Amino acid sequence: MIPMKTSTIFRNRWWALLWAAGILWFAWDVAGSQPGAGDDGNNAAATTDATGASVTVDDEQRLAQAINSI
C-alpha cells in the first residue's frame, strides 16, 4: 500500500501530509462510490430478500423478534 519506504515518507512532514491526504482521498473515493450513496433514505419499496421477493412489514417484524430473542 505504501509505494516507498515508510522511513522516506515520514522523514519529511510534507511527504507525510501528502501520503495522509492520499489515504483520505482513497477512503472518500471508495466510500462515496457505494450504491445508494446520496439516496434520500426511503428504500423500503426496493427492499428484497435473498430470493428476490419483496420484504413485507411482517417479515421485518419476525426478523426483529428473532434478533431480540438472542
PDB file of N, CA, C and O in Angstrom, residues 1-67:
ATOM      1  N   MET A   1       0.815  -1.178   0.000  1.00  0.00           N
ATOM      2  CA  MET A   1       0.000   0.000   0.000  1.00  0.00           C
ATOM      3  C   MET A   1       0.867   1.254   0.000  1.00  0.00           C
ATOM      4  O   MET A   1       0.449   2.275  -0.511  1.00  0.00           O
ATOM      5  N   ILE A   2       2.019   1.179   0.561  1.00  0.00           N
ATOM      6  CA  ILE A   2       2.918   2.326   0.583  1.00  0.00           C
ATOM      7  C   ILE A   2       3.944   2.116  -0.524  1.00  0.00           C
ATOM      8  O   ILE A   2       4.695   1.141  -0.498  1.00  0.00           O
ATOM      9  N   PRO A   3       4.003   3.021  -1.502  1.00  0.00           N
ATOM     10  CA  PRO A   3       4.882   2.796  -2.648  1.00  0.00           C
ATOM     11  C   PRO A   3       6.360   3.003  -2.369  1.00  0.00           C
ATOM     12  O   PRO A   3       7.184   2.658  -3.179  1.00  0.00           O
ATOM     13  N   MET A   4       6.710   3.573  -1.250  1.00  0.00           N
ATOM     14  CA  MET A   4       8.111   3.787  -0.909  1.00  0.00           C
ATOM     15  C   MET A   4       8.331   3.386   0.548  1.00  0.00           C
ATOM     16  O   MET A   4       7.384   3.063   1.244  1.00  0.00           O
ATOM     17  N   LYS A   5       9.550   3.401   0.974  1.00  0.00           N
ATOM     18  CA  LYS A   5       9.846   3.054   2.357  1.00  0.00           C
ATOM     19  C   LYS A   5       9.181   4.048   3.296  1.00  0.00           C
ATOM     20  O   LYS A   5       9.141   5.245   3.035  1.00  0.00           O
ATOM     21  N   THR A   6       8.661   3.540   4.409  1.00  0.00           N
ATOM     22  CA  THR A   6       7.991   4.432   5.358  1.00  0.00           C
ATOM     23  C   THR A   6       8.965   5.417   5.984  1.00  0.00           C
ATOM     24  O   THR A   6       8.586   6.529   6.315  1.00  0.00           O
ATOM     25  N   SER A   7      10.208   5.031   6.124  1.00  0.00           N
ATOM     26  CA  SER A   7      11.179   5.968   6.685  1.00  0.00           C
ATOM     27  C   SER A   7      11.410   7.148   5.739  1.00  0.00           C
ATOM     28  O   SER A   7      11.691   8.257   6.176  1.00  0.00           O
ATOM     29  N   THR A   8      11.276   6.932   4.434  1.00  0.00           N
ATOM     30  CA  THR A   8      11.422   8.012   3.464  1.00  0.00           C
ATOM     31  C   THR A   8      10.212   8.942   3.500  1.00  0.00           C
ATOM     32  O   THR A   8      10.343  10.159   3.406  1.00  0.00           O
ATOM     33  N   ILE A   9       9.024   8.363   3.635  1.00  0.00           N
ATOM     34  CA  ILE A   9       7.807   9.179   3.649  1.00  0.00           C
ATOM     35  C   ILE A   9       7.759  10.052   4.895  1.00  0.00           C
ATOM     36  O   ILE A   9       7.492  11.246   4.818  1.00  0.00           O
ATOM     37  N   PHE A  10       8.013   9.471   6.042  1.00  0.00           N
ATOM     38  CA  PHE A  10       7.828  10.193   7.290  1.00  0.00           C
ATOM     39  C   PHE A  10       9.058  10.989   7.730  1.00  0.00           C
ATOM     40  O   PHE A  10       9.068  11.588   8.788  1.00  0.00           O
ATOM     41  N   ARG A  11      10.086  11.044   6.917  1.00  0.00           N
ATOM     42  CA  ARG A  11      11.243  11.863   7.228  1.00  0.00           C
ATOM     43  C   ARG A  11      10.924  13.336   7.007  1.00  0.00           C
ATOM     44  O   ARG A  11      11.461  14.204   7.675  1.00  0.00           O
ATOM     45  N   ASN A  12      10.036  13.612   6.083  1.00  0.00           N
ATOM     46  CA  ASN A  12       9.663  14.987   5.754  1.00  0.00           C
ATOM     47  C   ASN A  12       8.173  15.148   6.048  1.00  0.00           C
ATOM     48  O   ASN A  12       7.359  14.354   5.611  1.00  0.00           O
ATOM     49  N   ARG A  13       7.802  16.189   6.757  1.00  0.00           N
ATOM     50  CA  ARG A  13       6.395  16.362   7.149  1.00  0.00           C
ATOM     51  C   ARG A  13       5.502  16.575   5.944  1.00  0.00           C
ATOM     52  O   ARG A  13       4.343  16.202   5.948  1.00  0.00           O
ATOM     53  N   TRP A  14       6.006  17.185   4.870  1.00  0.00           N
ATOM     54  CA  TRP A  14       5.180  17.430   3.697  1.00  0.00           C
ATOM     55  C   TRP A  14       4.880  16.131   2.970  1.00  0.00           C
ATOM     56  O   TRP A  14       3.765  15.943   2.461  1.00  0.00           O
ATOM     57  N   TRP A  15       5.849  15.217   2.919  1.00  0.00           N
ATOM     58  CA  TRP A  15       5.580  13.906   2.326  1.00  0.00           C
ATOM     59  C   TRP A  15       4.570  13.143   3.179  1.00  0.00           C
ATOM     60  O   TRP A  15       3.701  12.451   2.657  1.00  0.00           O
ATOM     61  N   ALA A  16       4.675  13.280   4.481  1.00  0.00           N
ATOM     62  CA  ALA A  16       3.728  12.606   5.375  1.00  0.00           C
ATOM     63  C   ALA A  16       2.316  13.161   5.182  1.00  0.00           C
ATOM     64  O   ALA A  16       1.335  12.403   5.144  1.00  0.00           O
ATOM     65  N   LEU A  17       2.203  14.480   5.054  1.00  0.00           N
ATOM     66  CA  LEU A  17       0.890  15.081   4.810  1.00  0.00           C
ATOM     67  C   LEU A  17       0.329  14.676   3.453  1.00  0.00           C
ATOM     68  O   LEU A  17      -0.870  14.411   3.313  1.00  0.00           O
ATOM     69  N   LEU A  18       1.184  14.614   2.448  1.00  0.00           N
ATOM     70  CA  LEU A  18       0.747  14.182   1.127  1.00  0.00           C
ATOM     71  C   LEU A  18       0.276  12.733   1.159  1.00  0.00           C
ATOM     72  O   LEU A  18      -0.754  12.382   0.568  1.00  0.00           O
ATOM     73  N   TRP A  19       1.003  11.872   1.863  1.00  0.00           N
ATOM     74  CA  TRP A  19       0.628  10.476   1.984  1.00  0.00           C
ATOM     75  C   TRP A  19      -0.712  10.347   2.717  1.00  0.00           C
ATOM     76  O   TRP A  19      -1.601   9.612   2.281  1.00  0.00           O
ATOM     77  N   ALA A  20      -0.890  11.088   3.814  1.00  0.00           N
ATOM     78  CA  ALA A  20      -2.140  11.040   4.567  1.00  0.00           C
ATOM     79  C   ALA A  20      -3.306  11.552   3.729  1.00  0.00           C
ATOM     80  O   ALA A  20      -4.409  11.000   3.767  1.00  0.00           O
ATOM     81  N   ALA A  21      -3.075  12.605   2.947  1.00  0.00           N
ATOM     82  CA  ALA A  21      -4.125  13.118   2.074  1.00  0.00           C
ATOM     83  C   ALA A  21      -4.510  12.083   1.022  1.00  0.00           C
ATOM     84  O   ALA A  21      -5.695  11.937   0.691  1.00  0.00           O
ATOM     85  N   GLY A  22      -3.547  11.349   0.527  1.00  0.00           N
ATOM     86  CA  GLY A  22      -3.841  10.290  -0.442  1.00  0.00           C
ATOM     87  C   GLY A  22      -4.673   9.177   0.165  1.00  0.00           C
ATOM     88  O   GLY A  22      -5.585   8.650  -0.479  1.00  0.00           O
ATOM     89  N   ILE A  23      -4.369   8.812   1.407  1.00  0.00           N
ATOM     90  CA  ILE A  23      -5.152   7.785   2.091  1.00  0.00           C
ATOM     91  C   ILE A  23      -6.576   8.262   2.303  1.00  0.00           C
ATOM     92  O   ILE A  23      -7.541   7.525   2.071  1.00  0.00           O
ATOM     93  N   LEU A  24      -6.747   9.512   2.737  1.00  0.00           N
ATOM     94  CA  LEU A  24      -8.095  10.057   2.939  1.00  0.00           C
ATOM     95  C   LEU A  24      -8.864  10.159   1.625  1.00  0.00           C
ATOM     96  O   LEU A  24     -10.056   9.864   1.568  1.00  0.00           O
ATOM     97  N   TRP A  25      -8.177  10.567   0.569  1.00  0.00           N
ATOM     98  CA  TRP A  25      -8.812  10.676  -0.730  1.00  0.00           C
ATOM     99  C   TRP A  25      -9.278   9.300  -1.201  1.00  0.00           C
ATOM    100  O   TRP A  25     -10.394   9.140  -1.709  1.00  0.00           O
ATOM    101  N   PHE A  26      -8.436   8.292  -1.042  1.00  0.00           N
ATOM    102  CA  PHE A  26      -8.792   6.930  -1.430  1.00  0.00           C
ATOM    103  C   PHE A  26     -10.007   6.441  -0.635  1.00  0.00           C
ATOM    104  O   PHE A  26     -10.939   5.871  -1.207  1.00  0.00           O
ATOM    105  N   ALA A  27     -10.014   6.683   0.677  1.00  0.00           N
ATOM    106  CA  ALA A  27     -11.140   6.247   1.502  1.00  0.00           C
ATOM    107  C   ALA A  27     -12.424   6.961   1.106  1.00  0.00           C
ATOM    108  O   ALA A  27     -13.488   6.344   1.013  1.00  0.00           O
ATOM    109  N   TRP A  28     -12.342   8.246   0.842  1.00  0.00           N
ATOM    110  CA  TRP A  28     -13.527   9.003   0.437  1.00  0.00           C
ATOM    111  C   TRP A  28     -14.027   8.540  -0.921  1.00  0.00           C
ATOM    112  O   TRP A  28     -15.225   8.418  -1.154  1.00  0.00           O
ATOM    113  N   ASP A  29     -13.103   8.239  -1.821  1.00  0.00           N
ATOM    114  CA  ASP A  29     -13.478   7.781  -3.150  1.00  0.00           C
ATOM    115  C   ASP A  29     -14.160   6.426  -3.092  1.00  0.00           C
ATOM    116  O   ASP A  29     -15.161   6.190  -3.768  1.00  0.00           O
ATOM    117  N   VAL A  30     -13.649   5.521  -2.265  1.00  0.00           N
ATOM    118  CA  VAL A  30     -14.248   4.194  -2.148  1.00  0.00           C
ATOM    119  C   VAL A  30     -15.603   4.275  -1.456  1.00  0.00           C
ATOM    120  O   VAL A  30     -16.581   3.690  -1.916  1.00  0.00           O
ATOM    121  N   ALA A  31     -15.693   5.012  -0.368  1.00  0.00           N
ATOM    122  CA  ALA A  31     -16.944   5.101   0.376  1.00  0.00           C
ATOM    123  C   ALA A  31     -17.994   5.893  -0.389  1.00  0.00           C
ATOM    124  O   ALA A  31     -19.188   5.605  -0.288  1.00  0.00           O
ATOM    125  N   GLY A  32     -17.592   6.866  -1.159  1.00  0.00           N
ATOM    126  CA  GLY A  32     -18.543   7.686  -1.889  1.00  0.00           C
ATOM    127  C   GLY A  32     -19.110   7.010  -3.116  1.00  0.00           C
ATOM    128  O   GLY A  32     -20.130   7.416  -3.641  1.00  0.00           O
ATOM    129  N   SER A  33     -18.483   5.941  -3.596  1.00  0.00           N
ATOM    130  CA  SER A  33     -18.950   5.284  -4.804  1.00  0.00           C
ATOM    131  C   SER A  33     -19.823   4.073  -4.513  1.00  0.00           C
ATOM    132  O   SER A  33     -20.093   3.293  -5.397  1.00  0.00           O
ATOM    133  N   GLN A  34     -20.259   3.907  -3.287  1.00  0.00           N
ATOM    134  CA  GLN A  34     -21.104   2.774  -2.932  1.00  0.00           C
ATOM    135  C   GLN A  34     -22.511   2.968  -3.460  1.00  0.00           C
ATOM    136  O   GLN A  34     -23.013   4.076  -3.515  1.00  0.00           O
ATOM    137  N   PRO A  35     -23.187   1.880  -3.844  1.00  0.00           N
ATOM    138  CA  PRO A  35     -24.575   2.007  -4.283  1.00  0.00           C
ATOM    139  C   PRO A  35     -25.437   2.570  -3.164  1.00  0.00           C
ATOM    140  O   PRO A  35     -25.273   2.205  -2.000  1.00  0.00           O
ATOM    141  N   GLY A  36     -26.316   3.449  -3.503  1.00  0.00           N
ATOM    142  CA  GLY A  36     -27.193   4.047  -2.507  1.00  0.00           C
ATOM    143  C   GLY A  36     -26.639   5.307  -1.903  1.00  0.00           C
ATOM    144  O   GLY A  36     -27.297   5.943  -1.108  1.00  0.00           O
ATOM    145  N   ALA A  37     -25.422   5.684  -2.253  1.00  0.00           N
ATOM    146  CA  ALA A  37     -24.873   6.921  -1.708  1.00  0.00           C
ATOM    147  C   ALA A  37     -25.648   8.094  -2.289  1.00  0.00           C
ATOM    148  O   ALA A  37     -25.845   8.196  -3.481  1.00  0.00           O
ATOM    149  N   GLY A  38     -26.115   8.963  -1.435  1.00  0.00           N
ATOM    150  CA  GLY A  38     -26.872  10.116  -1.880  1.00  0.00           C
ATOM    151  C   GLY A  38     -28.362   9.871  -1.948  1.00  0.00           C
ATOM    152  O   GLY A  38     -29.107  10.747  -2.352  1.00  0.00           O
ATOM    153  N   ASP A  39     -28.823   8.676  -1.584  1.00  0.00           N
ATOM    154  CA  ASP A  39     -30.253   8.417  -1.567  1.00  0.00           C
ATOM    155  C   ASP A  39     -30.907   9.188  -0.439  1.00  0.00           C
ATOM    156  O   ASP A  39     -30.269   9.583   0.523  1.00  0.00           O
ATOM    157  N   ASP A  40     -32.199   9.369  -0.547  1.00  0.00           N
ATOM    158  CA  ASP A  40     -32.911  10.097   0.498  1.00  0.00           C
ATOM    159  C   ASP A  40     -33.247   9.210   1.693  1.00  0.00           C
ATOM    160  O   ASP A  40     -33.836   9.670   2.651  1.00  0.00           O
ATOM    161  N   GLY A  41     -32.899   7.938   1.647  1.00  0.00           N
ATOM    162  CA  GLY A  41     -33.119   7.035   2.777  1.00  0.00           C
ATOM    163  C   GLY A  41     -34.426   6.289   2.714  1.00  0.00           C
ATOM    164  O   GLY A  41     -34.698   5.442   3.544  1.00  0.00           O
ATOM    165  N   ASN A  42     -35.259   6.550   1.728  1.00  0.00           N
ATOM    166  CA  ASN A  42     -36.541   5.870   1.616  1.00  0.00           C
ATOM    167  C   ASN A  42     -36.401   4.699   0.657  1.00  0.00           C
ATOM    168  O   ASN A  42     -36.803   4.761  -0.498  1.00  0.00           O
ATOM    169  N   ASN A  43     -35.825   3.613   1.140  1.00  0.00           N
ATOM    170  CA  ASN A  43     -35.574   2.445   0.310  1.00  0.00           C
ATOM    171  C   ASN A  43     -36.495   1.285   0.651  1.00  0.00           C
ATOM    172  O   ASN A  43     -36.237   0.155   0.276  1.00  0.00           O
ATOM    173  N   ALA A  44     -37.571   1.522   1.379  1.00  0.00           N
ATOM    174  CA  ALA A  44     -38.450   0.443   1.819  1.00  0.00           C
ATOM    175  C   ALA A  44     -39.112  -0.267   0.646  1.00  0.00           C
ATOM    176  O   ALA A  44     -39.318  -1.469   0.679  1.00  0.00           O
ATOM    177  N   ALA A  45     -39.440   0.435  -0.408  1.00  0.00           N
ATOM    178  CA  ALA A  45     -40.124  -0.177  -1.545  1.00  0.00           C
ATOM    179  C   ALA A  45     -39.194  -1.082  -2.338  1.00  0.00           C
ATOM    180  O   ALA A  45     -39.652  -2.011  -2.982  1.00  0.00           O
ATOM    181  N   ALA A  46     -37.892  -0.844  -2.311  1.00  0.00           N
ATOM    182  CA  ALA A  46     -36.944  -1.610  -3.106  1.00  0.00           C
ATOM    183  C   ALA A  46     -36.288  -2.740  -2.314  1.00  0.00           C
ATOM    184  O   ALA A  46     -35.442  -3.431  -2.840  1.00  0.00           O
ATOM    185  N   THR A  47     -36.710  -2.970  -1.072  1.00  0.00           N
ATOM    186  CA  THR A  47     -36.071  -3.985  -0.240  1.00  0.00           C
ATOM    187  C   THR A  47     -36.521  -5.374  -0.679  1.00  0.00           C
ATOM    188  O   THR A  47     -37.710  -5.640  -0.799  1.00  0.00           O
ATOM    189  N   THR A  48     -35.538  -6.253  -0.912  1.00  0.00           N
ATOM    190  CA  THR A  48     -35.834  -7.632  -1.291  1.00  0.00           C
ATOM    191  C   THR A  48     -35.026  -8.574  -0.417  1.00  0.00           C
ATOM    192  O   THR A  48     -34.023  -8.191   0.171  1.00  0.00           O
ATOM    193  N   ASP A  49     -35.465  -9.823  -0.377  1.00  0.00           N
ATOM    194  CA  ASP A  49     -34.720 -10.829   0.379  1.00  0.00           C
ATOM    195  C   ASP A  49     -33.744 -11.538  -0.552  1.00  0.00           C
ATOM    196  O   ASP A  49     -33.556 -11.131  -1.699  1.00  0.00           O
ATOM    197  N   ALA A  50     -33.127 -12.612  -0.076  1.00  0.00           N
ATOM    198  CA  ALA A  50     -32.106 -13.310  -0.852  1.00  0.00           C
ATOM    199  C   ALA A  50     -32.675 -13.962  -2.108  1.00  0.00           C
ATOM    200  O   ALA A  50     -31.960 -14.152  -3.093  1.00  0.00           O
ATOM    201  N   THR A  51     -33.972 -14.287  -2.096  1.00  0.00           N
ATOM    202  CA  THR A  51     -34.586 -14.914  -3.269  1.00  0.00           C
ATOM    203  C   THR A  51     -35.077 -13.899  -4.283  1.00  0.00           C
ATOM    204  O   THR A  51     -35.484 -14.265  -5.371  1.00  0.00           O
ATOM    205  N   GLY A  52     -35.089 -12.619  -3.927  1.00  0.00           N
ATOM    206  CA  GLY A  52     -35.558 -11.582  -4.827  1.00  0.00           C
ATOM    207  C   GLY A  52     -36.988 -11.157  -4.563  1.00  0.00           C
ATOM    208  O   GLY A  52     -37.485 -10.232  -5.189  1.00  0.00           O
ATOM    209  N   ALA A  53     -37.655 -11.833  -3.631  1.00  0.00           N
ATOM    210  CA  ALA A  53     -39.027 -11.471  -3.286  1.00  0.00           C
ATOM    211  C   ALA A  53     -39.011 -10.218  -2.416  1.00  0.00           C
ATOM    212  O   ALA A  53     -38.084  -9.989  -1.649  1.00  0.00           O
ATOM    213  N   SER A  54     -40.064  -9.422  -2.534  1.00  0.00           N
ATOM    214  CA  SER A  54     -40.103  -8.198  -1.739  1.00  0.00           C
ATOM    215  C   SER A  54     -40.315  -8.525  -0.266  1.00  0.00           C
ATOM    216  O   SER A  54     -40.960  -9.508   0.088  1.00  0.00           O
ATOM    217  N   VAL A  55     -39.769  -7.697   0.592  1.00  0.00           N
ATOM    218  CA  VAL A  55     -39.855  -7.896   2.037  1.00  0.00           C
ATOM    219  C   VAL A  55     -41.071  -7.138   2.559  1.00  0.00           C
ATOM    220  O   VAL A  55     -41.259  -5.967   2.250  1.00  0.00           O
ATOM    221  N   THR A  56     -41.884  -7.826   3.349  1.00  0.00           N
ATOM    222  CA  THR A  56     -43.080  -7.200   3.906  1.00  0.00           C
ATOM    223  C   THR A  56     -42.807  -6.713   5.325  1.00  0.00           C
ATOM    224  O   THR A  56     -41.776  -7.034   5.924  1.00  0.00           O
ATOM    225  N   VAL A  57     -43.755  -5.970   5.861  1.00  0.00           N
ATOM    226  CA  VAL A  57     -43.647  -5.479   7.234  1.00  0.00           C
ATOM    227  C   VAL A  57     -43.641  -6.659   8.203  1.00  0.00           C
ATOM    228  O   VAL A  57     -42.920  -6.656   9.214  1.00  0.00           O
ATOM    229  N   ASP A  58     -44.417  -7.693   7.901  1.00  0.00           N
ATOM    230  CA  ASP A  58     -44.446  -8.888   8.749  1.00  0.00           C
ATOM    231  C   ASP A  58     -43.070  -9.566   8.789  1.00  0.00           C
ATOM    232  O   ASP A  58     -42.626 -10.018   9.839  1.00  0.00           O
ATOM    233  N   ASP A  59     -42.405  -9.632   7.638  1.00  0.00           N
ATOM    234  CA  ASP A  59     -41.050 -10.201   7.593  1.00  0.00           C
ATOM    235  C   ASP A  59     -40.092  -9.399   8.464  1.00  0.00           C
ATOM    236  O   ASP A  59     -39.265  -9.969   9.182  1.00  0.00           O
ATOM    237  N   GLU A  60     -40.197  -8.088   8.405  1.00  0.00           N
ATOM    238  CA  GLU A  60     -39.331  -7.233   9.222  1.00  0.00           C
ATOM    239  C   GLU A  60     -39.585  -7.449  10.704  1.00  0.00           C
ATOM    240  O   GLU A  60     -38.649  -7.499  11.508  1.00  0.00           O
ATOM    241  N   GLN A  61     -40.861  -7.595  11.089  1.00  0.00           N
ATOM    242  CA  GLN A  61     -41.196  -7.808  12.495  1.00  0.00           C
ATOM    243  C   GLN A  61     -40.691  -9.162  12.984  1.00  0.00           C
ATOM    244  O   GLN A  61     -40.185  -9.271  14.105  1.00  0.00           O
ATOM    245  N   ARG A  62     -40.820 -10.194  12.153  1.00  0.00           N
ATOM    246  CA  ARG A  62     -40.303 -11.514  12.553  1.00  0.00           C
ATOM    247  C   ARG A  62     -38.790 -11.483  12.697  1.00  0.00           C
ATOM    248  O   ARG A  62     -38.232 -12.106  13.605  1.00  0.00           O
ATOM    249  N   LEU A  63     -38.108 -10.773  11.821  1.00  0.00           N
ATOM    250  CA  LEU A  63     -36.653 -10.652  11.930  1.00  0.00           C
ATOM    251  C   LEU A  63     -36.271  -9.908  13.205  1.00  0.00           C
ATOM    252  O   LEU A  63     -35.345 -10.319  13.921  1.00  0.00           O
ATOM    253  N   ALA A  64     -36.982  -8.822  13.506  1.00  0.00           N
ATOM    254  CA  ALA A  64     -36.703  -8.067  14.730  1.00  0.00           C
ATOM    255  C   ALA A  64     -36.929  -8.924  15.964  1.00  0.00           C
ATOM    256  O   ALA A  64     -36.143  -8.873  16.921  1.00  0.00           O
ATOM    257  N   GLN A  65     -37.981  -9.728  15.970  1.00  0.00           N
ATOM    258  CA  GLN A  65     -38.247 -10.610  17.106  1.00  0.00           C
ATOM    259  C   GLN A  65     -37.166 -11.667  17.247  1.00  0.00           C
ATOM    260  O   GLN A  65     -36.727 -12.005  18.354  1.00  0.00           O
ATOM    261  N   ALA A  66     -36.694 -12.203  16.123  1.00  0.00           N
ATOM    262  CA  ALA A  66     -35.635 -13.222  16.164  1.00  0.00           C
ATOM    263  C   ALA A  66     -34.340 -12.622  16.713  1.00  0.00           C
ATOM    264  O   ALA A  66     -33.627 -13.253  17.491  1.00  0.00           O
ATOM    265  N   ILE A  67     -34.031 -11.417  16.291  1.00  0.00           N
ATOM    266  CA  ILE A  67     -32.796 -10.769  16.756  1.00  0.00           C
ATOM    267  C   ILE A  67     -32.902 -10.433  18.251  1.00  0.00           C
ATOM    268  O   ILE A  67     -31.952 -10.627  19.007  1.00  0.00           O
TER     269      ILE A  67
END
